[in-house]
Short mmCIF file of C-alpha atoms in Angstrom, two decimals:
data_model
loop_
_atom_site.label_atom_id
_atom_site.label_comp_id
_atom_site.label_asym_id
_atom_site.label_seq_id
_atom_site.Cartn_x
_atom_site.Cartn_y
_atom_site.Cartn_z
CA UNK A 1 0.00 0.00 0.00
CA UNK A 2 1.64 3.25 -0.92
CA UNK A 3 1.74 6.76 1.47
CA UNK A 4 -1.15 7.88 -0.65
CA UNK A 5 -3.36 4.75 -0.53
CA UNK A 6 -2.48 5.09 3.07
CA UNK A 7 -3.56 8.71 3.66
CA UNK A 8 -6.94 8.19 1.83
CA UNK A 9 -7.82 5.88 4.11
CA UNK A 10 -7.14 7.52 7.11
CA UNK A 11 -9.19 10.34 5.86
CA UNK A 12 -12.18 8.81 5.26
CA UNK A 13 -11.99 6.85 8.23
CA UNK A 14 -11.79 9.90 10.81
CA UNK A 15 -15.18 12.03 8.61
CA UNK A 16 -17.67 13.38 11.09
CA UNK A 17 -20.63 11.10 11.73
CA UNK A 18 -23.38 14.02 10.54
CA UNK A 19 -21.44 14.26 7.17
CA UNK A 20 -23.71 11.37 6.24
CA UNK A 21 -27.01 12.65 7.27
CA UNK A 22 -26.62 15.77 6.43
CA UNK A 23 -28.83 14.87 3.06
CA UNK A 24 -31.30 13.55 4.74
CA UNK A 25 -31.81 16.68 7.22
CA UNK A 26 -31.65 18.72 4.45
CA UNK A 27 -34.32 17.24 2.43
CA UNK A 28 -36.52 16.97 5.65
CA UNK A 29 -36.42 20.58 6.12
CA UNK A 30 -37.04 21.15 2.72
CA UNK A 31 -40.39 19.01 3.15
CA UNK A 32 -41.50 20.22 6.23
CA UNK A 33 -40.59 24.24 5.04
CA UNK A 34 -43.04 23.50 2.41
CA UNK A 35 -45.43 22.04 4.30
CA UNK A 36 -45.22 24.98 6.80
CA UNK A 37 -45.48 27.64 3.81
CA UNK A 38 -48.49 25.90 2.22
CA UNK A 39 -50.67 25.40 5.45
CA UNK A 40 -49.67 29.07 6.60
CA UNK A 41 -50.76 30.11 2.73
CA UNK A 42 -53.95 27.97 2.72
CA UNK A 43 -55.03 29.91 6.41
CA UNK A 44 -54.13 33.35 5.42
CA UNK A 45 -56.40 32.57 2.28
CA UNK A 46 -58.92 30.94 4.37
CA UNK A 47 -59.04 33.95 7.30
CA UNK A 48 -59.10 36.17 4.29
CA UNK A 49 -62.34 35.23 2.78
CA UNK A 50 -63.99 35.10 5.94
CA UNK A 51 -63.05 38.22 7.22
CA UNK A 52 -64.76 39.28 3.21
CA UNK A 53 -67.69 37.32 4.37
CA UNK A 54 -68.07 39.01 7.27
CA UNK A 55 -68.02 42.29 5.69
CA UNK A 56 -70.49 41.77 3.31
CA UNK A 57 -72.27 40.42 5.97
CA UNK A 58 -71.72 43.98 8.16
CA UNK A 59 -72.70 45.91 4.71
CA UNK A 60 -75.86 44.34 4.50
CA UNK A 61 -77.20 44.92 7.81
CA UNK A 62 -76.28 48.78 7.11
CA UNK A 63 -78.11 48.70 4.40
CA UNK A 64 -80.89 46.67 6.04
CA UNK A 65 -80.56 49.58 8.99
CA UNK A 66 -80.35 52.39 6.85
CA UNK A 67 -83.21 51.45 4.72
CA UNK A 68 -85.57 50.62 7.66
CA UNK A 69 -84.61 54.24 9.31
CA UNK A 70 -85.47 55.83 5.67
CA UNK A 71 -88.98 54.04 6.21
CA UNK A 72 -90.01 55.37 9.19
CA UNK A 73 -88.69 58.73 8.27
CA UNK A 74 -91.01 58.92 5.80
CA UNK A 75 -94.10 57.43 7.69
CA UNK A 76 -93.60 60.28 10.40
CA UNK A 77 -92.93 63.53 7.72
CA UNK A 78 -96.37 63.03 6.56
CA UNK A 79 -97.88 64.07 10.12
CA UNK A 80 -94.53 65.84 11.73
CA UNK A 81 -96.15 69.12 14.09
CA UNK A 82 -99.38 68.43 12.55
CA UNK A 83 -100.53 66.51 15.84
CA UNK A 84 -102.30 68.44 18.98
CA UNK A 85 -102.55 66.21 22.33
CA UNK A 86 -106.29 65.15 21.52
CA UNK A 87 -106.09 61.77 20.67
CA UNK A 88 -109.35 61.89 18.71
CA UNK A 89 -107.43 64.76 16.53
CA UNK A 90 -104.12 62.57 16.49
CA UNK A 91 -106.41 59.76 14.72
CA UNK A 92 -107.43 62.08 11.91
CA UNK A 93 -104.29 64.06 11.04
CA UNK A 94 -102.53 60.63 10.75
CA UNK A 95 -103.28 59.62 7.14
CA UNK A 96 -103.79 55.78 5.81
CA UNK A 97 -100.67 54.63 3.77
CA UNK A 98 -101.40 52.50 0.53
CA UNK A 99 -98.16 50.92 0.42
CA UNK A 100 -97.37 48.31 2.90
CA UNK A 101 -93.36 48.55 4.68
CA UNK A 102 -91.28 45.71 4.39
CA UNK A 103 -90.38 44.03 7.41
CA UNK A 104 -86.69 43.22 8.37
CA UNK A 105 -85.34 39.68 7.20
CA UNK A 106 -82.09 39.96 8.97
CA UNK A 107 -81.06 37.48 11.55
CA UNK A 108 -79.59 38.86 14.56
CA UNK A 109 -77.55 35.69 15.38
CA UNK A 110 -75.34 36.60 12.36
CA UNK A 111 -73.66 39.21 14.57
CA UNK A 112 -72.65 36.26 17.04
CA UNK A 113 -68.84 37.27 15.65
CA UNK A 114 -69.43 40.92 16.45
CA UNK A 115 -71.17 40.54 19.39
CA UNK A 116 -68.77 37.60 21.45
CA UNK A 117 -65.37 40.03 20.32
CA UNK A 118 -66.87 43.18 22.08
CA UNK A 119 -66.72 43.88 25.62
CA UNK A 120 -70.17 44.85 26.04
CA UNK A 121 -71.30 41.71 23.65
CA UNK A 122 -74.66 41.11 25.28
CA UNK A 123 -76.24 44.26 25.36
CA UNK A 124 -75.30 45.20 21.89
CA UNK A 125 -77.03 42.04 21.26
CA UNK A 126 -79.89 42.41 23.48
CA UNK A 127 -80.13 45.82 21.40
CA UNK A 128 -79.92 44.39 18.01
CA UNK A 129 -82.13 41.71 18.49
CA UNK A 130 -84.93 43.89 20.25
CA UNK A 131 -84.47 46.47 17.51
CA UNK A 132 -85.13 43.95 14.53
CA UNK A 133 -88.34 42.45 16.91
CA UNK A 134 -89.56 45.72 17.48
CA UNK A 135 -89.73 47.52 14.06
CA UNK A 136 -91.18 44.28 12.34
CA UNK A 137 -94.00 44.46 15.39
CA UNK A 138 -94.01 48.44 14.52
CA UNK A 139 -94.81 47.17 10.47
CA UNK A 140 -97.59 44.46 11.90
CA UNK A 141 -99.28 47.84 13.96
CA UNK A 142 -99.57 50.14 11.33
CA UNK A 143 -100.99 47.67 9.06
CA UNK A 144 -103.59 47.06 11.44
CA UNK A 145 -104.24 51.09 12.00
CA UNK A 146 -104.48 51.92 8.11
CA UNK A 147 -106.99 49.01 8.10
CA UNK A 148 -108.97 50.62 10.92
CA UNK A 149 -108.25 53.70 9.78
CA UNK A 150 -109.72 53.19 6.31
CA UNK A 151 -112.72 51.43 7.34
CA UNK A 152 -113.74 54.42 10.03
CA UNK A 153 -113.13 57.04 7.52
CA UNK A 154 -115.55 55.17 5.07
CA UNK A 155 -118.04 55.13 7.86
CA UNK A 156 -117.70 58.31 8.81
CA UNK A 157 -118.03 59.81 5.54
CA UNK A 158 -121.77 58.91 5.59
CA UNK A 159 -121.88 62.16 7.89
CA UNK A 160 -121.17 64.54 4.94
CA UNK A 161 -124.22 63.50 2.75
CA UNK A 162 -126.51 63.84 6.10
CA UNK A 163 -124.83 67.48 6.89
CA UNK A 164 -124.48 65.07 10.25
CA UNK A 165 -120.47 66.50 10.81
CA UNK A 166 -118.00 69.09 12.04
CA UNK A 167 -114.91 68.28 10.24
CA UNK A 168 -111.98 70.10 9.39
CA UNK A 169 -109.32 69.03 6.66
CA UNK A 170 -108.90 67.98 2.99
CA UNK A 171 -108.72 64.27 1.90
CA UNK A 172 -107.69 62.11 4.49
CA UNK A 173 -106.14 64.07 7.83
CA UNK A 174 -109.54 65.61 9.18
CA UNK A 175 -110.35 66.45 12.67
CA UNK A 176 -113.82 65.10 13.73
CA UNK A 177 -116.61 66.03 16.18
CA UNK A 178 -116.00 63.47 19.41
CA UNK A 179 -119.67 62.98 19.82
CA UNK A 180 -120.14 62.24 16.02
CA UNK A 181 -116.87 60.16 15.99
CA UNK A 182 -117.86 57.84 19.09
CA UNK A 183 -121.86 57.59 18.02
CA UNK A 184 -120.99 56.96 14.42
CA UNK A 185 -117.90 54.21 15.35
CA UNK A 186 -118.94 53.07 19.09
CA UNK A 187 -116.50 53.32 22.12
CA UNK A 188 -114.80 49.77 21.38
CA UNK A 189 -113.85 51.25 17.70
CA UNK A 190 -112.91 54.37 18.63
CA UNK A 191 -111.15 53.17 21.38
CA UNK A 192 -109.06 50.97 19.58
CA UNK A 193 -108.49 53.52 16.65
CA UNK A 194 -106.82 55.92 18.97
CA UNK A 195 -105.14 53.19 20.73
CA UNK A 196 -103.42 52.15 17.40
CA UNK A 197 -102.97 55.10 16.22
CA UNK A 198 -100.79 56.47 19.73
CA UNK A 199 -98.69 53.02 19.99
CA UNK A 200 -97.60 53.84 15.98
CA UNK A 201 -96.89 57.04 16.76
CA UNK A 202 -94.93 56.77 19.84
CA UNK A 203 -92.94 53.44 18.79
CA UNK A 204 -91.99 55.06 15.48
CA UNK A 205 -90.69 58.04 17.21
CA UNK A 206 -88.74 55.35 19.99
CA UNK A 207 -87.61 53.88 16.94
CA UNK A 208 -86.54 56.56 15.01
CA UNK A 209 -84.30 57.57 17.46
CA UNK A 210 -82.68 53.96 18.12
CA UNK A 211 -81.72 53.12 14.48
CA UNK A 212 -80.17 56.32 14.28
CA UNK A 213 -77.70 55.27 17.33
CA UNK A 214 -77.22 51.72 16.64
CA UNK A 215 -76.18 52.87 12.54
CA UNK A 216 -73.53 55.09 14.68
CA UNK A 217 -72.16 53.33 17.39
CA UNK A 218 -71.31 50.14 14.39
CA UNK A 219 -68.37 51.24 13.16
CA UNK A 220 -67.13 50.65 16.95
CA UNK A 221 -68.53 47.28 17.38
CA UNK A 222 -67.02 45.96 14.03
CA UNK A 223 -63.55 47.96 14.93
CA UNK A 224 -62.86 46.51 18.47
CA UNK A 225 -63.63 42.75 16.88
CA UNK A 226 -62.38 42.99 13.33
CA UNK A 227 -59.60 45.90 13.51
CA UNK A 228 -58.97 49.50 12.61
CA UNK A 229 -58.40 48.36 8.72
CA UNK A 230 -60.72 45.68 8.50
CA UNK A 231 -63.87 47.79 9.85
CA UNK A 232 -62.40 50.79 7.07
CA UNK A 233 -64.40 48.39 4.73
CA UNK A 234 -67.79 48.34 6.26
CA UNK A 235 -70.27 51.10 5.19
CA UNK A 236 -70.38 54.23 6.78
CA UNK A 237 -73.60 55.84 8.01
CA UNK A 238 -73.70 59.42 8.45
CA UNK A 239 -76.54 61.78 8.92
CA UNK A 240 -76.42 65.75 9.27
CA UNK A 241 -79.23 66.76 7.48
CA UNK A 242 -81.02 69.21 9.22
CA UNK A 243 -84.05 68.39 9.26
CA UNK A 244 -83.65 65.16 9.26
CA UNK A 245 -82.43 65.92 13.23
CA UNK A 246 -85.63 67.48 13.70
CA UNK A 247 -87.61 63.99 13.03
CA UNK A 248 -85.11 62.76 15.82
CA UNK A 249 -87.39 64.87 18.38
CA UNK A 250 -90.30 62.85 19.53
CA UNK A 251 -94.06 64.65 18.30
CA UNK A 252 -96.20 66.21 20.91
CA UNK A 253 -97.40 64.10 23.83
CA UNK A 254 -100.93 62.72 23.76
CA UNK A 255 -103.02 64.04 26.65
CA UNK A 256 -102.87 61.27 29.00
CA UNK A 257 -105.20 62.59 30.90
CA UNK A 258 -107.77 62.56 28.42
CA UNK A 259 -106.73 58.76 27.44
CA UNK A 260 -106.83 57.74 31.14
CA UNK A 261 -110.69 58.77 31.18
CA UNK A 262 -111.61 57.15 27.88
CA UNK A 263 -110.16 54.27 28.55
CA UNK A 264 -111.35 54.14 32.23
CA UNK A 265 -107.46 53.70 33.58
CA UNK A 266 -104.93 55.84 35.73
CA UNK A 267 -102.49 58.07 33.88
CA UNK A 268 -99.75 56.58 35.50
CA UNK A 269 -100.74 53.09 33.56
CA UNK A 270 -101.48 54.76 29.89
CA UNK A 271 -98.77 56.49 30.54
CA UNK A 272 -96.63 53.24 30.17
CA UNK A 273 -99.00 52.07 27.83
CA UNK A 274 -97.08 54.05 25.34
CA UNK A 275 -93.35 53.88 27.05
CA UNK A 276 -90.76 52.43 24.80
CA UNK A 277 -86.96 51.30 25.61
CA UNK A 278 -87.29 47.83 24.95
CA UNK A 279 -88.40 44.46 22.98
CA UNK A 280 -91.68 44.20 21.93
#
């Protein structure tokens, strides 16, 4: 064996024992690098479209919000400081509507997402979900009214050919006599024309007022759960039209009083009859 033979040996027989897996490692790394990269890839893309989702989602119910708000806006500028506090008057100035409102289809347990990131979670829920309840039960009321409403003004209009009325008015907001409304309709009908009549126009005020804080305070719900840049992406409701603010005051008062002896009950009680802050 020559010196060279000799040395060659020698030097492969003192090579580091991780010489020989270093392959291996490497190709392992390489595997599980990719691995790593394609799962982190495949969730970034995954939290991505949800987070789209959820934004269309949040856009919707602005819209939904918005366009419920817009309703009720233009139920109450049709009798806005045109009521006194007689509710027999109040019943007359308030004119039938022809066209019907839609009622909300949203589903308050959509928000779950919203509503379990923010600190005060449950009462923006409770809030939500007694908003949607109450405007569809608002729709449901005036339904009923501009049914009563239409059938008392047909009966009542059998007063003009007798010369039988004191009336005041064109079309369909006139102020009748009490004694000729309750004679021609009967106390139950009367009764429950005002009675309609004061719960729509008290809850749609209530309501008024609501939508137009819950469309503001959203932006902060959907910012403390989804982010500053995230919530940049939901719809943003603003409102400084003048007289749009003035709808936000509630009309005159009914005189309770006067309700309290038609319908035989203490003030205090009709009084709360027509008290709104909560579901319905």
């Amino acid at each position: 064996m020559t010196n060279e033979q000799l040395f060659l040996l020698l030097a492969s027989s003192n090579k580091e024992w991780w010489q020989d897996l270093l392959p291996f490692a490497t190709a392992t790394f390489s595997v599980a690098l990719g691995a790593l990269t394609a799962t982190y890839v495949g969730r970034r893309k995954e939290l991505n479209e949800l987070r789209l989702r959820r934004v269309e989602l949040l856009n919707s119910w602005v819209v939904e919000l918005k366009a419920a708000l817009e309703s009720l806006i233009a139920i109450k500028k049709n009798y806005n400081k045109k009521l006194s506090s007689s509710p027999y008057q109040r019943f007359g100035m308030v004119r039938q509507f022809f066209t019907e409102t839609p009622r909300m289809e949203l589903n308050p347990n959509n928000l779950s997402f919203v509503i379990a990131g923010n600190s005060s979670g449950g009462a923006d829920f409770s809030r939500i979900s007694a908003l949607v309840q109450n405007f569809n039960h608002l729709v449901g009321i005036w339904n009923m009214r501009d049914k009563v409403h239409g059938e008392s003004l047909k009966r009542l209009s059998v007063g003009f050919r007798d010369g039988d009325i004191v009336a005041r008015g064109e079309g369909y907001t006139l102020e009748f006599d009490v004694e000729y409304f309750e004679r021609v309709l009967g106390q139950m009908d009367s009764r429950r024309g005002v009675d309609l009549t004061e719960r729509c126009v008290t809850m749609t005020d209530f309501l008024i007022v609501e939508l137009n804080e819950v469309l503001r305070q959203f932006p902060n719900m959907v910012e403390g759960v989804m982010g500053r840049v995230a919530a940049r992406e939901v719809l943003k409701y603003k409102n400084v039209d003048y007289k749009f603010l003035a709808l936000l005051e509630p009309c005159m008062a009914v005189d309770y009083e006067e309700l309290g002896a038609l319908y035989a009950l203490d003030v205090d009680v009709v009084r709360e009859m027509y008290s709104y802050s909560g579901a319905a």
